[in-house]
Tab-separated table of C-alpha atoms in Angstrom:
chain	number	residue	atom	x	y	z
A	1	MET	CA	61.276	60.466	52.476
A	2	THR	CA	64.778	58.974	53.378
A	3	GLU	CA	65.876	55.553	54.348
A	4	VAL	CA	68.427	54.471	56.940
A	5	GLY	CA	70.124	50.798	56.685
A	6	GLY	CA	73.013	48.968	58.149
A	7	TRP	CA	73.129	45.329	59.979
A	8	ILE	CA	72.006	43.863	63.120
A	9	GLY	CA	73.109	41.097	65.235
A	10	GLY	CA	70.546	38.082	64.322
A	11	ARG	CA	69.329	37.544	67.710
A	12	ASN	CA	68.891	40.970	67.866
A	13	LEU	CA	65.813	41.086	65.341
A	14	ARG	CA	62.703	40.795	67.623
A	15	SER	CA	63.938	43.399	69.772
A	16	PHE	CA	64.909	45.630	67.033
A	17	MET	CA	61.513	44.994	65.201
A	18	GLU	CA	59.595	45.853	68.498
A	19	LEU	CA	61.313	48.877	69.278
A	20	LEU	CA	60.818	50.459	65.687
A	21	SER	CA	56.915	49.443	65.663
A	22	HIS	CA	57.044	51.385	69.364
A	23	TYR	CA	58.605	54.390	67.439
A	24	VAL	CA	55.977	54.184	64.425
A	25	GLY	CA	52.679	53.610	66.816
A	26	TYR	CA	52.396	49.830	65.935
A	27	ASP	CA	52.122	46.806	68.690
A	28	PHE	CA	54.302	44.209	67.150
A	29	ASP	CA	52.908	41.025	68.510
A	30	VAL	CA	53.863	37.113	68.514
A	31	THR	CA	51.658	36.929	65.560
A	32	ASP	CA	54.046	39.391	63.554
A	33	TRP	CA	57.132	37.516	65.021
A	34	LYS	CA	55.994	34.151	63.536
A	35	THR	CA	55.213	36.017	60.063
A	36	VAL	CA	59.055	37.537	59.794
A	37	ALA	CA	60.500	35.294	57.120
A	38	LEU	CA	64.087	35.004	56.411
A	39	ALA	CA	64.691	31.731	55.234
A	40	GLY	CA	66.139	31.976	51.999
A	41	THR	CA	67.189	35.326	52.197
A	42	ASP	CA	70.753	36.858	50.959
A	43	ASP	CA	71.765	40.441	51.494
A	44	GLU	CA	74.059	39.602	47.933
A	45	ARG	CA	71.120	39.645	45.798
A	46	ALA	CA	68.120	42.293	45.834
A	47	GLU	CA	65.382	39.934	45.068
A	48	ARG	CA	66.288	37.991	47.796
A	49	TRP	CA	65.156	40.891	50.325
A	50	TYR	CA	62.024	40.082	52.685
A	51	ALA	CA	60.309	42.967	53.106
A	52	TYR	CA	57.568	43.670	56.374
A	53	PRO	CA	55.475	46.350	56.680
A	54	LEU	CA	54.820	48.452	59.807
A	55	VAL	CA	51.911	50.876	60.168
A	56	GLY	CA	51.427	52.530	62.568
A	57	ASP	CA	49.208	55.215	64.056
A	58	LEU	CA	51.913	57.642	63.680
A	59	HIS	CA	54.254	56.652	60.444
A	60	GLN	CA	54.417	53.655	58.373
A	61	VAL	CA	57.444	52.304	57.030
A	62	ASP	CA	58.818	49.348	55.090
A	63	VAL	CA	61.624	47.113	57.129
A	64	TRP	CA	63.778	45.218	54.561
A	65	LEU	CA	65.961	42.208	55.697
A	66	ALA	CA	68.178	39.555	54.648
A	67	ARG	CA	70.531	37.553	56.011
A	68	SER	CA	74.099	38.403	55.400
A	69	VAL	CA	75.752	35.326	53.403
A	70	GLY	CA	78.288	33.580	56.023
A	71	GLY	CA	77.097	35.179	59.286
A	72	ASP	CA	74.880	35.676	61.850
A	73	GLU	CA	74.395	39.117	61.210
A	74	LEU	CA	71.092	40.600	59.268
A	75	SER	CA	71.210	43.731	56.890
A	76	VAL	CA	68.553	46.145	57.294
A	77	THR	CA	66.981	48.833	55.554
A	78	VAL	CA	63.872	50.823	56.753
A	79	SER	CA	61.987	52.782	53.757
A	80	GLY	CA	59.725	54.980	53.755
A	81	ILE	CA	60.743	57.150	56.571
A	82	GLU	CA	59.352	61.058	56.382
A	83	MET	CA	60.401	62.977	59.671
A	84	ALA	CA	63.927	63.337	60.644
A	85	GLU	CA	62.901	62.119	64.350
A	86	LEU	CA	62.038	58.662	63.155
A	87	GLU	CA	65.429	58.385	60.841
A	88	ILE	CA	67.404	59.200	64.055
A	89	ARG	CA	65.757	56.789	66.203
A	90	ALA	CA	65.963	54.021	63.294
A	91	ASP	CA	69.699	54.545	62.731
A	92	ALA	CA	70.337	54.368	66.518
A	93	LEU	CA	68.424	51.248	66.605
A	94	LEU	CA	70.807	49.870	63.944
A	95	SER	CA	73.505	51.029	65.975
A	96	ALA	CA	72.833	49.679	69.050
A	97	PHE	CA	71.618	46.464	67.798
A	98	ALA	CA	75.071	46.151	65.672
A	99	THR	CA	76.460	43.237	67.837
A	100	GLY	CA	76.286	39.252	67.155
């Protein structure tokens, strides 16, 4: 298993989660969105990251999220990736949403 990480603009989180969910075969809906909790996260302290599991028909991954200190960006790590194709897609999403 591998993981990919980077950062995305805070306003891009919902789109990131919806597209990644599509790639794992999971229907990320309004209830999921309301569950994602970033209050109190801190990307400089590992114990303050928030983990959200995406368990789909095709794959299962954990998305780790934390707010960047002093900014609107979110640090993101997608772990549990078992296929190269999903690794490439997750990395491409991080690159695409790395805008404020």
